[in-house]
Short mmCIF file of C-alpha atoms in Angstrom, two decimals:
data_model
loop_
_atom_site.label_atom_id
_atom_site.label_comp_id
_atom_site.label_asym_id
_atom_site.label_seq_id
_atom_site.Cartn_x
_atom_site.Cartn_y
_atom_site.Cartn_z
CA MET A 1 59.45 109.38 63.90
CA ILE A 2 62.17 106.85 64.75
CA ASN A 3 61.18 103.23 65.14
CA LYS A 4 62.94 102.10 68.32
CA GLU A 5 62.60 98.39 67.54
CA LYS A 6 64.23 98.90 64.15
CA VAL A 7 67.10 100.85 65.73
CA LYS A 8 67.64 98.08 68.30
CA LEU A 9 67.67 95.47 65.55
CA MET A 10 70.07 97.51 63.42
CA THR A 11 72.36 97.89 66.44
CA LYS A 12 72.35 94.10 66.95
CA VAL A 13 73.15 93.58 63.26
CA ALA A 14 76.00 96.10 63.31
CA SER A 15 77.43 94.62 66.50
CA TYR A 16 77.31 91.11 65.06
CA GLU A 17 78.83 92.18 61.73
CA SER A 18 81.75 93.92 63.41
CA GLY A 19 82.42 91.09 65.87
CA LYS A 20 81.69 87.40 65.47
CA GLY A 21 79.97 87.96 62.13
CA LYS A 22 83.21 88.48 60.22
CA GLU A 23 84.42 85.01 61.14
CA ASP A 24 81.00 83.44 60.61
CA ILE A 25 80.53 84.97 57.17
CA HIS A 26 84.01 83.81 56.15
CA MET A 27 83.27 80.32 57.50
CA MET A 28 80.01 80.10 55.56
CA GLY A 29 82.01 80.61 52.37
CA PHE A 30 83.01 76.94 52.68
CA PHE A 31 80.97 73.78 52.56
CA ARG A 32 80.90 72.17 55.97
CA GLY A 33 82.91 69.14 54.88
CA ASP A 34 85.56 71.32 53.26
CA TYR A 35 85.87 73.56 56.30
CA VAL A 36 86.12 70.63 58.72
CA SER A 37 88.54 68.66 56.51
CA PHE A 38 90.86 71.60 55.89
CA ASN A 39 91.08 72.60 59.54
CA THR A 40 91.51 69.00 60.66
CA PHE A 41 94.32 68.62 58.14
CA ILE A 42 96.03 71.76 59.48
CA THR A 43 95.70 70.40 63.03
CA LEU A 44 97.19 67.04 62.05
CA LEU A 45 100.01 68.77 60.20
CA GLY A 46 100.79 70.76 63.35
CA VAL A 47 100.72 67.59 65.44
CA THR A 48 103.08 65.88 63.00
CA VAL A 49 105.58 68.74 62.99
CA SER A 50 105.48 69.01 66.79
CA LEU A 51 105.99 65.29 67.28
CA MET A 52 108.86 65.28 64.81
CA PHE A 53 110.66 67.85 66.96
CA PHE A 54 110.07 65.75 70.08
CA PHE A 55 111.18 62.57 68.32
CA LEU A 56 114.29 64.29 67.00
CA ALA A 57 115.14 65.58 70.49
CA ASP A 58 114.55 62.15 72.04
CA PHE A 59 116.58 60.41 69.34
CA GLY A 60 119.42 62.89 69.75
CA GLU A 61 119.40 62.46 73.51
CA GLN A 62 119.48 58.68 73.26
CA VAL A 63 122.17 58.53 70.59
CA PHE A 64 124.40 61.40 71.66
CA GLY A 65 123.75 61.01 75.38
CA ASN A 66 125.71 57.79 75.43
CA LEU A 67 127.85 57.34 72.34
CA ASP A 68 129.09 53.98 73.58
CA ARG A 69 125.56 52.57 73.25
CA ALA A 70 124.84 54.21 69.89
CA MET A 71 126.21 51.34 67.81
CA GLY A 72 124.25 48.68 69.67
CA MET A 73 120.88 50.44 69.80
CA ASP A 74 117.82 48.89 68.18
CA TYR A 75 116.81 51.67 65.79
CA THR A 76 114.00 49.61 64.29
CA SER A 77 112.13 49.26 67.57
CA MET A 78 112.71 52.96 68.25
CA GLY A 79 111.20 53.76 64.84
CA VAL A 80 108.21 51.49 65.49
CA GLU A 81 107.69 53.15 68.88
CA TYR A 82 107.77 56.62 67.29
CA LEU A 83 105.42 55.50 64.52
CA THR A 84 102.97 54.05 67.04
CA ILE A 85 103.00 57.23 69.12
CA TRP A 86 102.51 59.31 65.97
CA ILE A 87 99.53 57.24 64.77
CA VAL A 88 97.86 57.33 68.20
CA PHE A 89 98.25 61.11 68.37
CA LEU A 90 96.91 61.53 64.82
CA VAL A 91 93.84 59.45 65.57
CA ILE A 92 93.08 61.22 68.84
CA TYR A 93 93.71 64.73 67.51
CA GLY A 94 91.90 63.92 64.27
CA ILE A 95 88.74 62.83 66.07
CA VAL A 96 88.80 65.72 68.53
CA SER A 97 89.51 68.38 65.91
CA THR A 98 86.81 67.02 63.61
CA ILE A 99 84.26 67.27 66.41
CA ILE A 100 85.41 70.77 67.39
CA TYR A 101 85.39 72.18 63.84
CA ARG A 102 82.05 70.56 63.02
CA ASN A 103 80.53 72.16 66.14
CA ARG A 104 82.06 75.53 65.29
CA TYR A 105 80.59 75.38 61.79
CA ASN A 106 77.15 74.38 63.09
CA GLU A 107 77.16 77.18 65.68
CA ALA A 108 78.21 79.70 63.04
CA SER A 109 75.43 78.44 60.79
CA LEU A 110 72.88 79.06 63.55
CA ARG A 111 74.25 82.56 64.15
CA ILE A 112 74.06 83.31 60.41
CA GLU A 113 70.43 82.15 60.35
CA ARG A 114 69.62 84.49 63.23
CA TYR A 115 71.49 87.30 61.44
CA GLN A 116 69.49 86.70 58.26
CA LYS A 117 66.27 86.76 60.29
CA TRP A 118 67.28 90.12 61.76
CA LEU A 119 67.93 91.50 58.27
CA LYS A 120 64.58 90.17 57.09
CA ASP A 121 62.85 91.84 60.06
CA ILE A 122 64.59 95.14 59.30
CA ARG A 123 63.45 94.97 55.65
CA ARG A 124 59.91 94.14 56.77
CA MET A 125 59.89 97.11 59.17
CA SER A 126 61.25 99.40 56.46
CA ALA A 127 58.61 98.26 53.99
CA ARG A 128 55.86 98.72 56.57
CA LEU A 129 57.02 102.25 57.34
CA GLY A 130 57.43 103.14 53.69
CA GLY A 131 61.24 103.28 53.86
CA ARG A 132 61.44 105.71 56.78
CA SER A 133 63.62 105.08 59.83
#
């Protein structure tokens, strides 16, 4: 005789494993601090590269837009302005991405705990039924 509860549980496990479980299992291969730090670093690297393109475009527009002014421009203050913008963006994006990746890791951890409970329940049902479905 088929145990309907066990079949339902096995369906949940299979659905989780084929969907969100792949990402969660991969994520749990890291310590939380390592996962958060690495992904925050990647975010900050992306922010830096993006801002460099914007700064380069702005610098090019200011210098080549009016070549008469190019010799008299204050490049130091422009550099300080770019540096200030870059630091502000890094701080904001760093804080936000750290919070986001920490929450993602915690949520994945909770889903993995639930998944492990389902597996434990399936083993318990199998043992109770003597290994039959």
